[in-house]
């Protein structure tokens, strides 16, 4: 690479994939917290490492006659806590198109997760993991996991502030130190370490949407599904691509046929856009649970917004403004 003329002047020489880093960290946390065999980092070798290092003596292996017992770690969930963890993931609901059905990844016995995709780990790490373990594990474990989710949530935002990235660059080593005080050394593989370099790359490259693998992976998956004849993959892709473009073009001119452009969302809920007669409320938001309206301190702000942004109430506002002087005169008389 150094033979290239521009290489010595290139600031961003490595583009770390945030998608796979996030997936590996999420799998490490889930596998260790749920103590999934083959996925957990809390193994016998990890306990032996703790003994060699002389740290965390409460987690050292205990010899009982001819057998060896592994003490229960406080960062792993019990059977009852695992049941609550799985029940939360089974009942959680998302807006239409926000995430996949994560409940399909639950095992039959309800003790582990399997078949998680990269976007599933993206949602779980940033939105769900901190919420589901809150009140279940110790406070320091919850804070460390929540800080990891907050770090990736800020990193993956569409608009990234340079000052925020500078603060994240200072925070991520502290977050990893918090994790090192909790989890065994085997937890910290190279993928966990690479998170230290992500803020620096974001400062040079910009938003992670310009550098991760999501659009490439999705397009490759689409092209892979186009292949019907393994002997001629290129011809299958070309033929299926032309057919897809033709169907997409034609479907935009078909109003009486259900297509992916006019299909109703999956989570319609209790809302009906046709029932709205006021334009400020016809925003297309659909409720995914029971419709219950609670107005606290924001009622005055909502009234102000409607009076200043709704065209239907302008005639009533004008009527009130023209009627006020007449009412004042009547009161004065």
mmCIF file of C-alpha atoms in Angstrom:
data_model
loop_
_atom_site.group_PDB
_atom_site.id
_atom_site.type_symbol
_atom_site.label_atom_id
_atom_site.label_comp_id
_atom_site.label_asym_id
_atom_site.label_seq_id
_atom_site.Cartn_x
_atom_site.Cartn_y
_atom_site.Cartn_z
ATOM 1 C CA UNK A 1 0.000 0.000 0.000
ATOM 2 C CA UNK A 2 2.882 2.371 0.686
ATOM 3 C CA UNK A 3 3.788 2.224 -3.008
ATOM 4 C CA UNK A 4 0.628 4.154 -3.833
ATOM 5 C CA UNK A 5 1.290 7.845 -4.380
ATOM 6 C CA UNK A 6 -1.566 9.054 -2.207
ATOM 7 C CA UNK A 7 -1.163 6.536 0.634
ATOM 8 C CA UNK A 8 1.184 8.595 2.821
ATOM 9 C CA UNK A 9 -1.218 11.551 2.651
ATOM 10 C CA UNK A 10 -4.355 9.475 3.275
ATOM 11 C CA UNK A 11 -5.746 10.217 6.738
ATOM 12 C CA UNK A 12 -8.382 7.457 6.842
ATOM 13 C CA UNK A 13 -6.340 4.405 5.909
ATOM 14 C CA UNK A 14 -8.672 1.887 7.517
ATOM 15 C CA UNK A 15 -12.467 1.994 7.418
ATOM 16 C CA UNK A 16 -13.670 -0.114 10.338
ATOM 17 C CA UNK A 17 -17.109 -1.647 9.801
ATOM 18 C CA UNK A 18 -19.370 -0.399 12.604
ATOM 19 C CA UNK A 19 -22.025 -2.947 11.672
ATOM 20 C CA UNK A 20 -19.926 -6.028 12.483
ATOM 21 C CA UNK A 21 -18.247 -4.419 15.500
ATOM 22 C CA UNK A 22 -21.654 -3.647 16.960
ATOM 23 C CA UNK A 23 -22.884 -7.174 16.213
ATOM 24 C CA UNK A 24 -19.902 -8.847 17.897
ATOM 25 C CA UNK A 25 -20.130 -6.688 21.019
ATOM 26 C CA UNK A 26 -23.856 -7.352 21.277
ATOM 27 C CA UNK A 27 -23.344 -11.112 20.900
ATOM 28 C CA UNK A 28 -20.622 -11.032 23.560
ATOM 29 C CA UNK A 29 -22.932 -9.255 26.000
ATOM 30 C CA UNK A 30 -25.982 -11.430 25.310
ATOM 31 C CA UNK A 31 -24.011 -14.677 25.309
ATOM 32 C CA UNK A 32 -22.292 -13.837 28.594
ATOM 33 C CA UNK A 33 -25.331 -12.413 30.384
ATOM 34 C CA UNK A 34 -27.568 -15.331 29.354
ATOM 35 C CA UNK A 35 -24.686 -17.836 29.765
ATOM 36 C CA UNK A 36 -25.363 -19.389 26.356
ATOM 37 C CA UNK A 37 -23.127 -22.439 25.753
ATOM 38 C CA UNK A 38 -20.647 -21.743 22.981
ATOM 39 C CA UNK A 39 -21.429 -18.003 23.044
ATOM 40 C CA UNK A 40 -20.520 -17.014 26.586
ATOM 41 C CA UNK A 41 -17.127 -15.580 27.440
ATOM 42 C CA UNK A 42 -17.411 -16.879 31.010
ATOM 43 C CA UNK A 43 -15.799 -20.277 30.476
ATOM 44 C CA UNK A 44 -13.524 -22.521 32.512
ATOM 45 C CA UNK A 45 -10.461 -21.109 30.750
ATOM 46 C CA UNK A 46 -11.635 -17.586 31.608
ATOM 47 C CA UNK A 47 -11.891 -18.560 35.278
ATOM 48 C CA UNK A 48 -8.392 -20.020 35.146
ATOM 49 C CA UNK A 49 -7.158 -16.738 33.674
ATOM 50 C CA UNK A 50 -8.633 -14.919 36.665
ATOM 51 C CA UNK A 51 -6.735 -17.244 38.999
ATOM 52 C CA UNK A 52 -3.466 -16.702 37.120
ATOM 53 C CA UNK A 53 -3.958 -12.933 37.278
ATOM 54 C CA UNK A 54 -4.945 -13.070 40.938
ATOM 55 C CA UNK A 55 -8.111 -10.966 40.491
ATOM 56 C CA UNK A 56 -11.787 -11.535 41.277
ATOM 57 C CA UNK A 57 -11.181 -14.310 43.772
ATOM 58 C CA UNK A 58 -14.935 -14.852 44.203
ATOM 59 C CA UNK A 59 -15.031 -16.244 40.644
ATOM 60 C CA UNK A 60 -12.140 -18.709 40.971
ATOM 61 C CA UNK A 61 -12.906 -22.401 40.465
ATOM 62 C CA UNK A 62 -13.657 -24.288 43.675
ATOM 63 C CA UNK A 63 -12.445 -27.868 44.102
ATOM 64 C CA UNK A 64 -14.931 -30.126 45.879
ATOM 65 C CA UNK A 65 -13.391 -33.584 46.153
ATOM 66 C CA UNK A 66 -12.951 -35.006 42.672
ATOM 67 C CA UNK A 67 -15.090 -32.330 41.028
ATOM 68 C CA UNK A 68 -14.685 -28.649 40.340
ATOM 69 C CA UNK A 69 -17.488 -26.147 40.810
ATOM 70 C CA UNK A 70 -17.788 -22.846 38.954
ATOM 71 C CA UNK A 71 -19.258 -20.116 41.214
ATOM 72 C CA UNK A 72 -22.172 -18.153 39.834
ATOM 73 C CA UNK A 73 -21.103 -14.767 38.479
ATOM 74 C CA UNK A 74 -23.204 -11.736 39.220
ATOM 75 C CA UNK A 75 -23.275 -10.708 35.546
ATOM 76 C CA UNK A 76 -25.087 -13.907 34.505
ATOM 77 C CA UNK A 77 -28.837 -14.219 34.918
ATOM 78 C CA UNK A 78 -30.622 -16.903 36.880
ATOM 79 C CA UNK A 79 -33.369 -19.068 35.406
ATOM 80 C CA UNK A 80 -36.134 -16.754 36.661
ATOM 81 C CA UNK A 81 -34.312 -13.680 35.363
ATOM 82 C CA UNK A 82 -33.844 -15.320 31.968
ATOM 83 C CA UNK A 83 -37.595 -15.942 31.815
ATOM 84 C CA UNK A 84 -38.253 -12.223 32.389
ATOM 85 C CA UNK A 85 -35.610 -11.338 29.808
ATOM 86 C CA UNK A 86 -37.233 -13.539 27.160
ATOM 87 C CA UNK A 87 -40.746 -12.413 28.060
ATOM 88 C CA UNK A 88 -39.735 -8.809 27.469
ATOM 89 C CA UNK A 89 -38.264 -9.585 24.033
ATOM 90 C CA UNK A 90 -41.302 -11.666 23.100
ATOM 91 C CA UNK A 91 -43.790 -8.906 23.891
ATOM 92 C CA UNK A 92 -41.883 -5.861 22.607
ATOM 93 C CA UNK A 93 -43.410 -4.108 19.578
ATOM 94 C CA UNK A 94 -41.803 -1.762 17.095
ATOM 95 C CA UNK A 95 -43.131 0.701 14.510
ATOM 96 C CA UNK A 96 -43.685 -0.714 11.067
ATOM 97 C CA UNK A 97 -40.353 -1.233 9.292
ATOM 98 C CA UNK A 98 -38.251 -0.299 12.325
ATOM 99 C CA UNK A 99 -37.004 -3.792 13.193
ATOM 100 C CA UNK A 100 -37.661 -7.446 12.513
ATOM 101 C CA UNK A 101 -39.641 -9.771 14.756
ATOM 102 C CA UNK A 102 -37.013 -10.536 17.396
ATOM 103 C CA UNK A 103 -39.359 -12.989 19.150
ATOM 104 C CA UNK A 104 -38.625 -15.472 16.336
ATOM 105 C CA UNK A 105 -35.040 -15.710 17.588
ATOM 106 C CA UNK A 106 -36.088 -17.077 20.977
ATOM 107 C CA UNK A 107 -35.356 -20.743 21.618
ATOM 108 C CA UNK A 108 -38.120 -23.208 22.430
ATOM 109 C CA UNK A 109 -37.049 -23.555 26.055
ATOM 110 C CA UNK A 110 -36.789 -19.773 26.420
ATOM 111 C CA UNK A 111 -33.201 -19.724 27.652
ATOM 112 C CA UNK A 112 -31.207 -18.355 24.702
ATOM 113 C CA UNK A 113 -31.309 -16.357 21.488
ATOM 114 C CA UNK A 114 -30.244 -17.753 18.144
ATOM 115 C CA UNK A 115 -30.168 -16.567 14.551
ATOM 116 C CA UNK A 116 -29.750 -12.880 15.337
ATOM 117 C CA UNK A 117 -29.014 -10.760 12.280
ATOM 118 C CA UNK A 118 -26.786 -7.707 12.300
ATOM 119 C CA UNK A 119 -29.730 -5.303 12.404
ATOM 120 C CA UNK A 120 -31.296 -7.286 15.275
ATOM 121 C CA UNK A 121 -28.109 -6.790 17.286
ATOM 122 C CA UNK A 122 -28.172 -3.116 16.248
ATOM 123 C CA UNK A 123 -31.639 -2.678 17.789
ATOM 124 C CA UNK A 124 -31.005 -4.832 20.854
ATOM 125 C CA UNK A 125 -27.740 -3.145 21.829
ATOM 126 C CA UNK A 126 -28.942 0.426 21.318
ATOM 127 C CA UNK A 127 -32.568 0.200 22.459
ATOM 128 C CA UNK A 128 -33.481 -2.980 24.321
ATOM 129 C CA UNK A 129 -30.602 -4.460 26.283
ATOM 130 C CA UNK A 130 -30.279 -1.662 28.829
ATOM 131 C CA UNK A 131 -34.047 -1.581 29.347
ATOM 132 C CA UNK A 132 -34.464 -5.324 29.828
ATOM 133 C CA UNK A 133 -31.651 -5.725 32.410
ATOM 134 C CA UNK A 134 -32.597 -2.633 34.408
ATOM 135 C CA UNK A 135 -33.503 -3.701 37.927
ATOM 136 C CA UNK A 136 -32.411 -7.280 37.205
ATOM 137 C CA UNK A 137 -28.619 -6.991 37.488
ATOM 138 C CA UNK A 138 -26.484 -4.793 39.717
ATOM 139 C CA UNK A 139 -26.436 -1.051 39.122
ATOM 140 C CA UNK A 140 -22.831 -0.922 37.911
ATOM 141 C CA UNK A 141 -23.499 -3.631 35.295
ATOM 142 C CA UNK A 142 -26.597 -1.820 34.080
ATOM 143 C CA UNK A 143 -24.746 1.502 33.815
ATOM 144 C CA UNK A 144 -21.858 -0.054 31.864
ATOM 145 C CA UNK A 145 -24.187 -1.770 29.369
ATOM 146 C CA UNK A 146 -26.312 1.379 29.047
ATOM 147 C CA UNK A 147 -23.185 3.436 28.327
ATOM 148 C CA UNK A 148 -22.213 1.039 25.535
ATOM 149 C CA UNK A 149 -25.670 1.339 23.986
ATOM 150 C CA UNK A 150 -25.582 5.130 24.292
ATOM 151 C CA UNK A 151 -22.152 5.243 22.652
ATOM 152 C CA UNK A 152 -23.285 3.328 19.568
ATOM 153 C CA UNK A 153 -26.590 5.202 19.452
ATOM 154 C CA UNK A 154 -24.768 8.522 19.249
ATOM 155 C CA UNK A 155 -22.231 7.122 16.799
ATOM 156 C CA UNK A 156 -24.933 5.799 14.434
ATOM 157 C CA UNK A 157 -27.052 8.961 14.443
ATOM 158 C CA UNK A 158 -27.668 10.662 11.112
ATOM 159 C CA UNK A 159 -26.270 13.990 12.294
ATOM 160 C CA UNK A 160 -23.018 13.836 14.230
ATOM 161 C CA UNK A 161 -21.559 16.839 16.034
ATOM 162 C CA UNK A 162 -17.775 17.126 16.163
ATOM 163 C CA UNK A 163 -17.891 18.225 19.789
ATOM 164 C CA UNK A 164 -19.960 15.146 20.651
ATOM 165 C CA UNK A 165 -17.471 12.893 18.855
ATOM 166 C CA UNK A 166 -14.637 14.509 20.789
ATOM 167 C CA UNK A 167 -16.431 13.741 24.053
ATOM 168 C CA UNK A 168 -17.151 10.179 22.872
ATOM 169 C CA UNK A 169 -13.456 9.721 22.153
ATOM 170 C CA UNK A 170 -12.757 10.500 25.814
ATOM 171 C CA UNK A 171 -15.657 8.398 27.146
ATOM 172 C CA UNK A 172 -15.116 5.097 25.324
ATOM 173 C CA UNK A 173 -11.904 4.149 27.252
ATOM 174 C CA UNK A 174 -13.747 4.794 30.516
ATOM 175 C CA UNK A 175 -16.649 2.621 29.338
ATOM 176 C CA UNK A 176 -14.279 -0.239 28.500
ATOM 177 C CA UNK A 177 -12.647 0.094 31.925
ATOM 178 C CA UNK A 178 -16.086 -0.246 33.522
ATOM 179 C CA UNK A 179 -16.642 -3.415 31.515
ATOM 180 C CA UNK A 180 -13.203 -4.763 32.494
ATOM 181 C CA UNK A 181 -14.136 -4.424 36.165
ATOM 182 C CA UNK A 182 -17.164 -6.658 35.558
ATOM 183 C CA UNK A 183 -16.519 -9.214 32.808
ATOM 184 C CA UNK A 184 -13.601 -11.690 32.513
ATOM 185 C CA UNK A 185 -10.575 -10.960 30.291
ATOM 186 C CA UNK A 186 -11.841 -13.356 27.588
ATOM 187 C CA UNK A 187 -14.683 -10.910 26.917
ATOM 188 C CA UNK A 188 -12.311 -8.328 25.461
ATOM 189 C CA UNK A 189 -11.401 -9.613 22.025
ATOM 190 C CA UNK A 190 -10.171 -7.442 19.155
ATOM 191 C CA UNK A 191 -13.701 -6.423 18.125
ATOM 192 C CA UNK A 192 -14.340 -4.836 21.536
ATOM 193 C CA UNK A 193 -11.021 -2.994 21.302
ATOM 194 C CA UNK A 194 -11.832 -1.572 17.846
ATOM 195 C CA UNK A 195 -14.627 0.529 19.351
ATOM 196 C CA UNK A 196 -11.895 2.853 20.689
ATOM 197 C CA UNK A 197 -11.013 3.890 17.119
ATOM 198 C CA UNK A 198 -14.576 4.517 15.904
ATOM 199 C CA UNK A 199 -14.854 8.176 17.057
ATOM 200 C CA UNK A 200 -11.558 9.032 15.326
ATOM 201 C CA UNK A 201 -12.780 7.513 12.075
ATOM 202 C CA UNK A 202 -16.113 9.318 12.377
ATOM 203 C CA UNK A 203 -14.261 12.627 12.728
ATOM 204 C CA UNK A 204 -12.369 11.924 9.503
ATOM 205 C CA UNK A 205 -15.086 10.212 7.465
ATOM 206 C CA UNK A 206 -18.309 11.682 8.780
ATOM 207 C CA UNK A 207 -21.486 9.804 9.595
ATOM 208 C CA UNK A 208 -21.196 6.018 9.786
ATOM 209 C CA UNK A 209 -23.920 5.676 7.143
ATOM 210 C CA UNK A 210 -21.209 6.462 4.581
ATOM 211 C CA UNK A 211 -18.889 3.722 5.757
ATOM 212 C CA UNK A 212 -20.700 0.667 7.085
ATOM 213 C CA UNK A 213 -21.778 -2.484 5.264
ATOM 214 C CA UNK A 214 -25.569 -2.351 5.574
ATOM 215 C CA UNK A 215 -26.366 -1.119 2.013
ATOM 216 C CA UNK A 216 -23.764 -3.437 0.485
ATOM 217 C CA UNK A 217 -24.963 -6.494 2.408
ATOM 218 C CA UNK A 218 -28.593 -5.816 1.547
ATOM 219 C CA UNK A 219 -27.841 -5.363 -2.134
ATOM 220 C CA UNK A 220 -25.742 -8.524 -2.240
ATOM 221 C CA UNK A 221 -28.585 -10.421 -0.557
ATOM 222 C CA UNK A 222 -31.001 -9.161 -3.220
ATOM 223 C CA UNK A 223 -28.661 -10.193 -6.041
ATOM 224 C CA UNK A 224 -28.075 -13.567 -4.420
ATOM 225 C CA UNK A 225 -31.820 -14.212 -4.297
ATOM 226 C CA UNK A 226 -32.019 -13.422 -8.025
ATOM 227 C CA UNK A 227 -29.938 -16.496 -8.868
ATOM 228 C CA UNK A 228 -32.116 -19.399 -10.047
ATOM 229 C CA UNK A 229 -29.627 -21.167 -12.292
ATOM 230 C CA UNK A 230 -26.371 -21.834 -10.468
ATOM 231 C CA UNK A 231 -24.636 -22.655 -13.759
ATOM 232 C CA UNK A 232 -25.317 -19.126 -15.067
ATOM 233 C CA UNK A 233 -25.453 -16.768 -12.066
ATOM 234 C CA UNK A 234 -24.719 -13.597 -14.049
ATOM 235 C CA UNK A 235 -27.489 -14.293 -16.558
ATOM 236 C CA UNK A 236 -29.964 -15.064 -13.764
ATOM 237 C CA UNK A 237 -29.138 -11.798 -12.019
ATOM 238 C CA UNK A 238 -29.482 -9.772 -15.222
ATOM 239 C CA UNK A 239 -32.797 -11.409 -16.153
ATOM 240 C CA UNK A 240 -34.270 -10.989 -12.671
ATOM 241 C CA UNK A 241 -33.068 -7.374 -12.499
ATOM 242 C CA UNK A 242 -34.837 -6.466 -15.743
ATOM 243 C CA UNK A 243 -38.025 -8.212 -14.590
ATOM 244 C CA UNK A 244 -37.911 -6.400 -11.219
ATOM 245 C CA UNK A 245 -37.462 -3.006 -12.891
ATOM 246 C CA UNK A 246 -40.388 -3.658 -15.266
ATOM 247 C CA UNK A 247 -42.691 -4.776 -12.456
ATOM 248 C CA UNK A 248 -41.704 -1.797 -10.326
ATOM 249 C CA UNK A 249 -42.418 0.593 -13.194
ATOM 250 C CA UNK A 250 -45.800 -0.986 -13.946
ATOM 251 C CA UNK A 251 -46.892 -1.252 -10.305
ATOM 252 C CA UNK A 252 -46.751 2.539 -9.911
ATOM 253 C CA UNK A 253 -49.567 2.873 -12.460
ATOM 254 C CA UNK A 254 -51.872 0.211 -10.959
ATOM 255 C CA UNK A 255 -54.271 1.613 -8.396
ATOM 256 C CA UNK A 256 -56.703 -1.324 -8.264
ATOM 257 C CA UNK A 257 -53.957 -3.919 -7.622
ATOM 258 C CA UNK A 258 -52.204 -4.302 -4.281
ATOM 259 C CA UNK A 259 -48.481 -3.605 -4.624
ATOM 260 C CA UNK A 260 -45.690 -2.772 -2.206
ATOM 261 C CA UNK A 261 -46.241 0.916 -2.976
ATOM 262 C CA UNK A 262 -49.914 1.026 -1.931
ATOM 263 C CA UNK A 263 -49.967 -1.810 0.588
ATOM 264 C CA UNK A 264 -51.150 -0.840 4.055
ATOM 265 C CA UNK A 265 -48.641 -1.071 6.922
ATOM 266 C CA UNK A 266 -48.608 -4.150 9.107
ATOM 267 C CA UNK A 267 -49.273 -2.318 12.372
ATOM 268 C CA UNK A 268 -52.367 -0.328 11.570
ATOM 269 C CA UNK A 269 -53.443 -0.274 15.210
ATOM 270 C CA UNK A 270 -56.468 1.819 16.143
ATOM 271 C CA UNK A 271 -55.917 4.786 13.867
ATOM 272 C CA UNK A 272 -57.822 5.750 10.743
ATOM 273 C CA UNK A 273 -56.481 8.620 8.659
ATOM 274 C CA UNK A 274 -59.830 9.142 6.915
ATOM 275 C CA UNK A 275 -61.420 10.009 10.257
ATOM 276 C CA UNK A 276 -59.219 13.078 10.638
ATOM 277 C CA UNK A 277 -60.873 16.306 9.533
ATOM 278 C CA UNK A 278 -58.118 18.573 10.873
ATOM 279 C CA UNK A 279 -54.956 18.712 8.796
ATOM 280 C CA UNK A 280 -52.508 19.010 11.719
ATOM 281 C CA UNK A 281 -53.572 15.553 12.974
ATOM 282 C CA UNK A 282 -53.451 13.730 9.644
ATOM 283 C CA UNK A 283 -49.806 12.738 9.991
ATOM 284 C CA UNK A 284 -50.204 9.004 9.414
ATOM 285 C CA UNK A 285 -49.123 7.831 12.878
ATOM 286 C CA UNK A 286 -50.695 4.515 13.891
ATOM 287 C CA UNK A 287 -50.959 3.280 17.455
ATOM 288 C CA UNK A 288 -49.607 -0.203 18.176
ATOM 289 C CA UNK A 289 -51.298 -0.602 21.575
ATOM 290 C CA UNK A 290 -54.441 0.467 23.388
ATOM 291 C CA UNK A 291 -55.428 4.046 22.664
ATOM 292 C CA UNK A 292 -55.081 5.946 25.907
ATOM 293 C CA UNK A 293 -54.539 9.695 25.886
ATOM 294 C CA UNK A 294 -52.869 11.373 28.839
ATOM 295 C CA UNK A 295 -52.321 15.146 28.846
ATOM 296 C CA UNK A 296 -49.991 16.541 31.459
ATOM 297 C CA UNK A 297 -48.274 19.901 31.165
ATOM 298 C CA UNK A 298 -48.244 19.976 27.370
ATOM 299 C CA UNK A 299 -51.942 20.707 26.861
ATOM 300 C CA UNK A 300 -51.440 24.479 26.522
ATOM 301 C CA UNK A 301 -48.635 23.943 24.016
ATOM 302 C CA UNK A 302 -50.890 21.667 21.933
ATOM 303 C CA UNK A 303 -53.666 24.268 21.932
ATOM 304 C CA UNK A 304 -51.216 26.963 20.855
ATOM 305 C CA UNK A 305 -49.876 24.752 18.063
ATOM 306 C CA UNK A 306 -53.359 24.023 16.712
ATOM 307 C CA UNK A 307 -54.396 27.678 16.802
ATOM 308 C CA UNK A 308 -51.268 28.785 14.931
ATOM 309 C CA UNK A 309 -50.833 25.941 12.435
ATOM 310 C CA UNK A 310 -54.287 24.634 11.552
ATOM 311 C CA UNK A 311 -56.084 26.204 8.586
ATOM 312 C CA UNK A 312 -59.491 24.905 9.699
ATOM 313 C CA UNK A 313 -59.542 27.018 12.862
ATOM 314 C CA UNK A 314 -58.526 30.281 11.205
ATOM 315 C CA UNK A 315 -62.124 31.284 10.502
ATOM 316 C CA UNK A 316 -63.013 30.733 14.167
ATOM 317 C CA UNK A 317 -59.975 32.765 15.238
ATOM 318 C CA UNK A 318 -61.016 35.625 12.964
ATOM 319 C CA UNK A 319 -64.576 35.445 14.291
ATOM 320 C CA UNK A 320 -63.353 35.664 17.880
ATOM 321 C CA UNK A 321 -61.015 38.564 17.096
ATOM 322 C CA UNK A 322 -63.790 40.533 15.383
ATOM 323 C CA UNK A 323 -66.234 39.762 18.197
ATOM 324 C CA UNK A 324 -63.984 40.914 21.040
ATOM 325 C CA UNK A 325 -64.478 44.695 20.468
ATOM 326 C CA UNK A 326 -68.289 44.217 20.345
ATOM 327 C CA UNK A 327 -68.178 42.262 23.571
ATOM 328 C CA UNK A 328 -66.083 44.961 25.242
ATOM 329 C CA UNK A 329 -68.547 47.656 24.207
ATOM 330 C CA UNK A 330 -71.476 45.625 25.504
ATOM 331 C CA UNK A 331 -69.738 45.130 28.844
ATOM 332 C CA UNK A 332 -68.904 48.836 29.040
ATOM 333 C CA UNK A 333 -72.530 49.815 28.379
#
